[in-house]
PDB file of C-alpha atoms in Angstrom:
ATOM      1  CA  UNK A 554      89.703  96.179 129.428  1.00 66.00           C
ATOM      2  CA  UNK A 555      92.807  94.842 126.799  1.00 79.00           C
ATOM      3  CA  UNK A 556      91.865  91.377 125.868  1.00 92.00           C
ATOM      4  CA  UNK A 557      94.834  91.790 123.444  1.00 95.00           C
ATOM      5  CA  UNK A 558      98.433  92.557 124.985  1.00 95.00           C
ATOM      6  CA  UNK A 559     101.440  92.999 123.200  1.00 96.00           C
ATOM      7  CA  UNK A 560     103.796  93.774 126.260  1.00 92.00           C
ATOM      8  CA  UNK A 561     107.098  94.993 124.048  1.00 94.00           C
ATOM      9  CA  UNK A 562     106.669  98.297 122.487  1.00 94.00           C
ATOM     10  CA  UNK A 563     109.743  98.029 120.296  1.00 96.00           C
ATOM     11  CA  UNK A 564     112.347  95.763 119.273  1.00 97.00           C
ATOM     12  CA  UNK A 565     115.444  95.468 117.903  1.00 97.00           C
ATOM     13  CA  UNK A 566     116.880  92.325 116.285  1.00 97.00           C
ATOM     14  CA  UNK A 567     120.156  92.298 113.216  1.00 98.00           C
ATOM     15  CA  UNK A 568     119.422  91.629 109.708  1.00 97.00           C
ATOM     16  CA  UNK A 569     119.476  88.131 108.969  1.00 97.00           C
ATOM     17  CA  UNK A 570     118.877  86.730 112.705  1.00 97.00           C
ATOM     18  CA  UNK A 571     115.271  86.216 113.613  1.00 98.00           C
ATOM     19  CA  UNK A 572     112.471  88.102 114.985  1.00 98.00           C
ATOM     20  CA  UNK A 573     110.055  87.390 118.227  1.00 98.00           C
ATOM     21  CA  UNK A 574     106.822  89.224 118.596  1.00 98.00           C
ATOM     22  CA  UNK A 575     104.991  88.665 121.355  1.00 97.00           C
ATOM     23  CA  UNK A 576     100.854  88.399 122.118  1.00 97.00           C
ATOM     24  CA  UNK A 577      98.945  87.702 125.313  1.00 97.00           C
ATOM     25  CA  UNK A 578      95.228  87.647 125.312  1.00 97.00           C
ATOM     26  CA  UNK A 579      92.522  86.752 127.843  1.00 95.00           C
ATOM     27  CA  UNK A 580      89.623  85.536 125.852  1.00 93.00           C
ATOM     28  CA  UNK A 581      89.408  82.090 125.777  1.00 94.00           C
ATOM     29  CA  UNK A 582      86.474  82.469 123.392  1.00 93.00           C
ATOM     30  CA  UNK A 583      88.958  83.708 120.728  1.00 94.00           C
ATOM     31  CA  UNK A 584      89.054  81.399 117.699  1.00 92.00           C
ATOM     32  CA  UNK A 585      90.896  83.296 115.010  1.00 94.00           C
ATOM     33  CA  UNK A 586      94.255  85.301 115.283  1.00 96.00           C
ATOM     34  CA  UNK A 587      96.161  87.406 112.737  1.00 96.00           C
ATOM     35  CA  UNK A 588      99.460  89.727 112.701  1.00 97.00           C
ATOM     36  CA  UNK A 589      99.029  93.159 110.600  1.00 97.00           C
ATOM     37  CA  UNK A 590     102.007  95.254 109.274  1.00 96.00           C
ATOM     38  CA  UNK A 591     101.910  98.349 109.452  1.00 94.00           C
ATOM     39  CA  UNK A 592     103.914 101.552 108.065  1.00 93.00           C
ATOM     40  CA  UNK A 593     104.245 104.648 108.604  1.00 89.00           C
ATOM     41  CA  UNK A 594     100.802 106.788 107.126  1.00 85.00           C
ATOM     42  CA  UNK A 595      99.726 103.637 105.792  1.00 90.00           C
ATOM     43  CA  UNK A 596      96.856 101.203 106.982  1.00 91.00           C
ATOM     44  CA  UNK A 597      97.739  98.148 108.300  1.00 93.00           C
ATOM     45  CA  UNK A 598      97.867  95.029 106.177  1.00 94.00           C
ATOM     46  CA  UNK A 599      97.813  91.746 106.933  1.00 94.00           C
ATOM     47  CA  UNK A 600     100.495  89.429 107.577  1.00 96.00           C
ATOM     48  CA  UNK A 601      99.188  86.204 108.546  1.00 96.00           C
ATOM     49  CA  UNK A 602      96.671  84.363 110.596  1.00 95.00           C
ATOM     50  CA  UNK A 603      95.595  81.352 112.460  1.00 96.00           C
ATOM     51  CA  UNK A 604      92.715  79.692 113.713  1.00 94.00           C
ATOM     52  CA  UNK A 605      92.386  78.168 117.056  1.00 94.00           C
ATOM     53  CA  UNK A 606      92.539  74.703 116.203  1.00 95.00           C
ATOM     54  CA  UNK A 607      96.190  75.283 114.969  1.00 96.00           C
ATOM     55  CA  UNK A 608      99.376  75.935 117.005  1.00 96.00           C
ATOM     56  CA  UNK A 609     101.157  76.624 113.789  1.00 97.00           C
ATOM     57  CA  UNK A 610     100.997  78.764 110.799  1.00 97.00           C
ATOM     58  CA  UNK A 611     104.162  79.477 108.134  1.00 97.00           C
ATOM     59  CA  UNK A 612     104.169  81.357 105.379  1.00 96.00           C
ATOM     60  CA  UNK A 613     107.651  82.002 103.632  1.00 97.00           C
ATOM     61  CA  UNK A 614     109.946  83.575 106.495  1.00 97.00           C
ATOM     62  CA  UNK A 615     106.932  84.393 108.801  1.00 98.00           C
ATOM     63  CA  UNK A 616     105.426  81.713 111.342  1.00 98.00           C
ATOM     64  CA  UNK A 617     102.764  82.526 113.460  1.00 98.00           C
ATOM     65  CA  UNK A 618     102.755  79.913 116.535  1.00 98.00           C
ATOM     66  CA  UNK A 619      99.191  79.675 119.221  1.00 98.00           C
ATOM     67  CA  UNK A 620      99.727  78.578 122.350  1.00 97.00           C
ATOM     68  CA  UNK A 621      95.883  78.250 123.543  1.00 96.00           C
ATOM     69  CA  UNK A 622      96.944  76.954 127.178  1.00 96.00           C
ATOM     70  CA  UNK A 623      99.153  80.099 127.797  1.00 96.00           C
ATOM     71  CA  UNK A 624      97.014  81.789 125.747  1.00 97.00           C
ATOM     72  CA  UNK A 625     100.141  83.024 123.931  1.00 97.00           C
ATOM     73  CA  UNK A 626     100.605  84.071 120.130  1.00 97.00           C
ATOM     74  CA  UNK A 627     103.665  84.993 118.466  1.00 98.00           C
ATOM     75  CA  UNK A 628     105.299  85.671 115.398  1.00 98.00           C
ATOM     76  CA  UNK A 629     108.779  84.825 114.402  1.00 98.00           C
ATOM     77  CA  UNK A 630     110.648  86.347 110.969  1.00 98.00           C
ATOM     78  CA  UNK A 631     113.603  84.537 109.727  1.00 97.00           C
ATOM     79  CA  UNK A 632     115.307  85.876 108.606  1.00 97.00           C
ATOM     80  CA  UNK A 633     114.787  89.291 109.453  1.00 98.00           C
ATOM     81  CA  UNK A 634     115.292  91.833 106.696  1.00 97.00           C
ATOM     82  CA  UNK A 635     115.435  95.627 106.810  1.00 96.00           C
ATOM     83  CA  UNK A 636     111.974  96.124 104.998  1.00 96.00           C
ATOM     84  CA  UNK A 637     110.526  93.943 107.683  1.00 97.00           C
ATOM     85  CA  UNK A 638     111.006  97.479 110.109  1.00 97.00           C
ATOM     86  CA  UNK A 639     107.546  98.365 110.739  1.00 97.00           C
ATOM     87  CA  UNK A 640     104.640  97.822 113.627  1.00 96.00           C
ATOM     88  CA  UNK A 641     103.517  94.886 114.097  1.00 97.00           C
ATOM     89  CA  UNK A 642      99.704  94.389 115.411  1.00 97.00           C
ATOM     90  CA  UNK A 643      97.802  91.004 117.077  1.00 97.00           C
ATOM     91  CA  UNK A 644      94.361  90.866 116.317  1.00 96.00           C
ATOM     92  CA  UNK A 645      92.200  88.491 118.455  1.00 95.00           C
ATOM     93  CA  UNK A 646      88.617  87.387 117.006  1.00 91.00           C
ATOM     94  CA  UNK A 647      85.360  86.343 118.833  1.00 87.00           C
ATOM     95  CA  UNK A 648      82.318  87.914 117.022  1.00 81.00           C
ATOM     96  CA  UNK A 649      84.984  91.589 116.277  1.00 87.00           C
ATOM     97  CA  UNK A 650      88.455  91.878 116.100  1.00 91.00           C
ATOM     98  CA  UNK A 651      90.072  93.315 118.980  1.00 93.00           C
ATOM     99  CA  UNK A 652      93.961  94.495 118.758  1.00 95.00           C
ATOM    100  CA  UNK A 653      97.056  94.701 119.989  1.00 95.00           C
ATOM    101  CA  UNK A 654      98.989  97.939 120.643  1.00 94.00           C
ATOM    102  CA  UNK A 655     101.482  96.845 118.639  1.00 95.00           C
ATOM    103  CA  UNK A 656     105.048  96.339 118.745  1.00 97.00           C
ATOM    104  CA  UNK A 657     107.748  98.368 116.953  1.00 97.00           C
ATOM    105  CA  UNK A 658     110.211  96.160 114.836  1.00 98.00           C
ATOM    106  CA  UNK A 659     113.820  98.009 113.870  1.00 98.00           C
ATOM    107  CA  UNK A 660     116.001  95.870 111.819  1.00 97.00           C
ATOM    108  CA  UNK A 661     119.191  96.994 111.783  1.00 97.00           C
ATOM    109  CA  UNK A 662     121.253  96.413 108.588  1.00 95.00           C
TER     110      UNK A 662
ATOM    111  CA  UNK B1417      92.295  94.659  92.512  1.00 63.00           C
ATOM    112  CA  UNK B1418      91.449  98.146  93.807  1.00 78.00           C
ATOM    113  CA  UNK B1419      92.110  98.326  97.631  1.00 92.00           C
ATOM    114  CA  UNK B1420      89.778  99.907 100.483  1.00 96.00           C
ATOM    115  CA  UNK B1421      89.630 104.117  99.832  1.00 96.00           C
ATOM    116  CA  UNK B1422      89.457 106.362 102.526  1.00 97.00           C
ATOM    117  CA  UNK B1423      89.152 110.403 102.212  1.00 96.00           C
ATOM    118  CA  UNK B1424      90.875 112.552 103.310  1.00 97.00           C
ATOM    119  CA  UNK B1425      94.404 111.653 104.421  1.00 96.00           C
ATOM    120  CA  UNK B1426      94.445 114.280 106.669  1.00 96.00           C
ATOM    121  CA  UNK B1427      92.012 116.648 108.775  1.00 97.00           C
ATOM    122  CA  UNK B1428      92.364 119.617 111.548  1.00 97.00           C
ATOM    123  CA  UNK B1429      89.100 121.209 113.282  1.00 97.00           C
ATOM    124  CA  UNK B1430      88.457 122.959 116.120  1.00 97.00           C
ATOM    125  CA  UNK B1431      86.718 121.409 118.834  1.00 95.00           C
ATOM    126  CA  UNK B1432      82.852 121.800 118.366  1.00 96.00           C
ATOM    127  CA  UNK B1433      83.417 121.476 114.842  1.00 97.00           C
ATOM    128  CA  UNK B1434      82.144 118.934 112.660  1.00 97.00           C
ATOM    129  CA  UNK B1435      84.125 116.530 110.396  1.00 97.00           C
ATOM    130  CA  UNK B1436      83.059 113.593 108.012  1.00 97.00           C
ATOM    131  CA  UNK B1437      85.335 110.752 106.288  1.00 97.00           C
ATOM    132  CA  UNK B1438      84.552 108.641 103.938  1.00 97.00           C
ATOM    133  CA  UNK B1439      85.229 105.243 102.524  1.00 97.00           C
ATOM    134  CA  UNK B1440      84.920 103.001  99.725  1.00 96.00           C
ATOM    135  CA  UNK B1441      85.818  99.493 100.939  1.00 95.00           C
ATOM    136  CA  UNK B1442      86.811  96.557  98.206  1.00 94.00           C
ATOM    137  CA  UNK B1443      84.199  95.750  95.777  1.00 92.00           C
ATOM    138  CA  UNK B1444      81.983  92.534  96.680  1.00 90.00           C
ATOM    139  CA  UNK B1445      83.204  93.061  99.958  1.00 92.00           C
ATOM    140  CA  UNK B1446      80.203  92.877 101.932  1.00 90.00           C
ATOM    141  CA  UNK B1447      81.007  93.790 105.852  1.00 93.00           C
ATOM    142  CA  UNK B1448      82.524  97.260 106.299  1.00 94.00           C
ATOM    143  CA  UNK B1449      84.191  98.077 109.225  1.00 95.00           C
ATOM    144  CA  UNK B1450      84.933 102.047 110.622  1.00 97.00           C
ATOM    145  CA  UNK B1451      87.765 102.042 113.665  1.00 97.00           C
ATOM    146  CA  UNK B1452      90.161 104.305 115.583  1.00 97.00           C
ATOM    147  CA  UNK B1453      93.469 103.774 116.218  1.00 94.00           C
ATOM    148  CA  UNK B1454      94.501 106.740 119.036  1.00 93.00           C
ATOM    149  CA  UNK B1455      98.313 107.187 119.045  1.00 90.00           C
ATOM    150  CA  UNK B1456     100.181 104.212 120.636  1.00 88.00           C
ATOM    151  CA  UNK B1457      97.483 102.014 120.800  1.00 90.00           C
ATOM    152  CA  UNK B1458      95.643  99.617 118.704  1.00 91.00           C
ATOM    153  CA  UNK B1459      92.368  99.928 116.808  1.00 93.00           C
ATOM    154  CA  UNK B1460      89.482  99.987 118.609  1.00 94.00           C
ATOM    155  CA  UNK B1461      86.102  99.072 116.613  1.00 94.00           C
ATOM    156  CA  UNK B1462      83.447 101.762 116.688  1.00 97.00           C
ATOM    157  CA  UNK B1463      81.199  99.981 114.120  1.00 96.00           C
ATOM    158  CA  UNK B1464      80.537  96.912 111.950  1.00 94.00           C
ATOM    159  CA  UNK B1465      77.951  97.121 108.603  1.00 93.00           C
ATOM    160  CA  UNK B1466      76.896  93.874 107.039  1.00 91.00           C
ATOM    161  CA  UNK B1467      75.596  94.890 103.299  1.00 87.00           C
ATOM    162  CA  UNK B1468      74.198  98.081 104.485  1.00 83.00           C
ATOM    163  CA  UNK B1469      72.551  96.858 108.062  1.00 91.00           C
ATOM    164  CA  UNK B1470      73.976  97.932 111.546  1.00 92.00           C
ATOM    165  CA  UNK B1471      75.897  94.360 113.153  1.00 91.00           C
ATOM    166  CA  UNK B1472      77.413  96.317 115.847  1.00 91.00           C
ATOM    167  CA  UNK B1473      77.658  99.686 117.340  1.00 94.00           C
ATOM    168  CA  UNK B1474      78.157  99.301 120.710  1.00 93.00           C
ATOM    169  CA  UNK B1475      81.628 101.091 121.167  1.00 93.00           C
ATOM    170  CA  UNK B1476      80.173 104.164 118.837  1.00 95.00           C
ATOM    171  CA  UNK B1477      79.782 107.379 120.675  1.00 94.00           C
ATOM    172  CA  UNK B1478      76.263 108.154 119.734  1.00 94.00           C
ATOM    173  CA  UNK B1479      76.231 111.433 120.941  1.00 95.00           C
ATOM    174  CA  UNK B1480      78.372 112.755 118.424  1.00 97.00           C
ATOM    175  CA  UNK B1481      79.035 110.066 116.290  1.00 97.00           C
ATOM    176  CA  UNK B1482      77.019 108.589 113.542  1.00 97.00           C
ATOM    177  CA  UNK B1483      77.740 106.250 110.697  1.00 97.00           C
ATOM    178  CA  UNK B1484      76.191 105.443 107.414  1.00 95.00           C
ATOM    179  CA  UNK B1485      75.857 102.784 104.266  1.00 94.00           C
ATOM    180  CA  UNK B1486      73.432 103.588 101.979  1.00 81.00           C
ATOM    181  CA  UNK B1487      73.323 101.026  99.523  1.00 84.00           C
ATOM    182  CA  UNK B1488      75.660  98.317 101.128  1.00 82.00           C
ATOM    183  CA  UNK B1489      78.439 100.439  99.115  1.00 90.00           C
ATOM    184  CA  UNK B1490      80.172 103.521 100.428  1.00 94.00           C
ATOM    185  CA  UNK B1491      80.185 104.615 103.790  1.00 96.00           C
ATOM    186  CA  UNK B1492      80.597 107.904 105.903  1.00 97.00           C
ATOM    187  CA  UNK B1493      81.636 108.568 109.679  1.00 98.00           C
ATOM    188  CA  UNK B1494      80.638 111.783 110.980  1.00 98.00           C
ATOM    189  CA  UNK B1495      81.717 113.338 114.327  1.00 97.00           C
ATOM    190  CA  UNK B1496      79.645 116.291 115.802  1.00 96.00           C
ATOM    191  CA  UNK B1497      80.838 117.752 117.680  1.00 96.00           C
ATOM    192  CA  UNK B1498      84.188 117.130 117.804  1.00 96.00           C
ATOM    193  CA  UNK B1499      86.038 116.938 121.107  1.00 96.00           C
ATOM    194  CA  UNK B1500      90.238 117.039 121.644  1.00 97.00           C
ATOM    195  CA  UNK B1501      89.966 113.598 122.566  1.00 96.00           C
ATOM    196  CA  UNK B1502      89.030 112.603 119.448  1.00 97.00           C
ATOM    197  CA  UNK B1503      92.641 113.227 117.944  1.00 97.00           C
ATOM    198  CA  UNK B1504      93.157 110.007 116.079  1.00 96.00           C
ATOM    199  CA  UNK B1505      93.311 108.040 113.090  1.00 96.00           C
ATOM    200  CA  UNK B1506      90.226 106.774 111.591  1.00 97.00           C
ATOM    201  CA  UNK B1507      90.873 103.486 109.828  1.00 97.00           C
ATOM    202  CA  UNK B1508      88.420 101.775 107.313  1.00 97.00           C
ATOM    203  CA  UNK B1509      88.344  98.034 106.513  1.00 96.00           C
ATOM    204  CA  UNK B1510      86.580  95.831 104.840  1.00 94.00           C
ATOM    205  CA  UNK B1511      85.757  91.894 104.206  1.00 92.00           C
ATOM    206  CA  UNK B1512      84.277  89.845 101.949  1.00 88.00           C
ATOM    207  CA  UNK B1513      82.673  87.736 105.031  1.00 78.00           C
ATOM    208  CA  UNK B1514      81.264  88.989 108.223  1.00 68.00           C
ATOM    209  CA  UNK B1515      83.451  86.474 110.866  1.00 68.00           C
ATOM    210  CA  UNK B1516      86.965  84.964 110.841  1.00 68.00           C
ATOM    211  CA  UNK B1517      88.203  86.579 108.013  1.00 80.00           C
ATOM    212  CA  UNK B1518      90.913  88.522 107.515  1.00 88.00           C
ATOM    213  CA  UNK B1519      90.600  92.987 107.199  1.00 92.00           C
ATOM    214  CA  UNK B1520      91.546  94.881 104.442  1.00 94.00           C
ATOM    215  CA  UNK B1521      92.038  98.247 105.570  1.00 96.00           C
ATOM    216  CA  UNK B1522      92.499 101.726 103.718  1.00 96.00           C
ATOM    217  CA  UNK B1523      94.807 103.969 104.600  1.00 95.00           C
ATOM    218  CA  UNK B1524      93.012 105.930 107.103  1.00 96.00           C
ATOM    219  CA  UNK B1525      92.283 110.180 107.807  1.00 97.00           C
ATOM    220  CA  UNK B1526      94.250 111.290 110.439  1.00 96.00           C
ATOM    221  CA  UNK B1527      92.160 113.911 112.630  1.00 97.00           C
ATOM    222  CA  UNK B1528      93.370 116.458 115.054  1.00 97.00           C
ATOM    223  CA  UNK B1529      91.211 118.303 116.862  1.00 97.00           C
ATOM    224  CA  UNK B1530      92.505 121.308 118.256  1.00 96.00           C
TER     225      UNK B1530
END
């Protein structure tokens, strides 16, 4: 059962405009959220996070927003930069982390 | 600040074989996480240490898996034996707190099984 569902496997978006990455999850016991990064034969790392009581996190060009009622999540990049072309995972938390399948960011110079 | 060490990068068996990965996770870091990540999906926990104590296994094959952290240090996954379906990549993390806090993870030992 995927409590975590990124629906988009890939995405393509022009340097400089932004980026939309999209989360769905089912748990409405989750209380902590986070975005990873991840490259090619490397581990993920971690972007940013948010907790529940929050419906907005920013951190430079990255803003996470939590929608609890849609139980929505997303992450926005602006603006969107070539090095920024990696996977993106959601992680969900309620007692374990439970992820995403990730989306696949291109940013095309 | 040394990051979370996995070994190897890379691994091929035969099914029926046996394999075992290690991991170092960050120092201090006192909950140690082992997961796999099967190609196009996300990673899926197999087991959670706190210090060297057992906080959840539920999703760990025990047939043919087992895990270990002696000490509350180091830690080692073993799979025996190894099945095709358990092609993957096997991703340690680590965290200086056992809930709500963000992963660390190494970079992982990619496994096929063959």
């Amino acid at each position: 059962d995927q409590q975590v569902k990124q629906n988009s496997p890939s995405l393509s978006v022009q340097e400089g405009r932004i980026s939309i990455l999209n989360c769905d999850y089912t748990n409405s016991m989750f209380d902590y959220f986070l975005w990873y990064k991840k490259y090619p034969a490397e581990g993920p790392t971690f972007l940013i996070s948010i907790s529940s009581i929050k419906d907005k996190n920013e951190d430079g060009r990255f803003t996470v927003f939590l929608n609890k009622s849609a139980k929505h999540l997303s992450l926005h990049i602006v603006p969107s930069q070539p090095g920024d072309s990696a996977v993106y995972f959601c992680a969900a938390s309620f007692n374990q982390f439970y992820f995403g399948t990730g989306t696949s960011l291109t940013v095309i110079p | 600040e040394a990051g979370v060490a996995q070994s190897p990068r890379y691994k091929i068996i035969e099914k029926r074989q046996s394999v075992a990965f290690w991991c170092n996770p960050i120092s201090g870091h006192a909950t140690l996480y082992w997961y796999q990540q099967i190609l196009g999906q996300g990673p899926k926990l197999l087991i959670q240490f706190q210090n060297n104590g057992v906080v959840d296994d539920s999703q760990l094959p025990k047939d043919r898996f087992s895990a270990e952290r002696l000490k509350g240090v180091d830690s080692t996954l073993k799979i025996q034996p190894a099945k095709l379906e358990d092609s993957a990549v096997y991703l340690c993390a680590s965290s200086l707190l056992a809930t709500n806090e963000k992963l660390f993870f190494g970079s992982g030992t990619q496994l096929s099984v063959l």
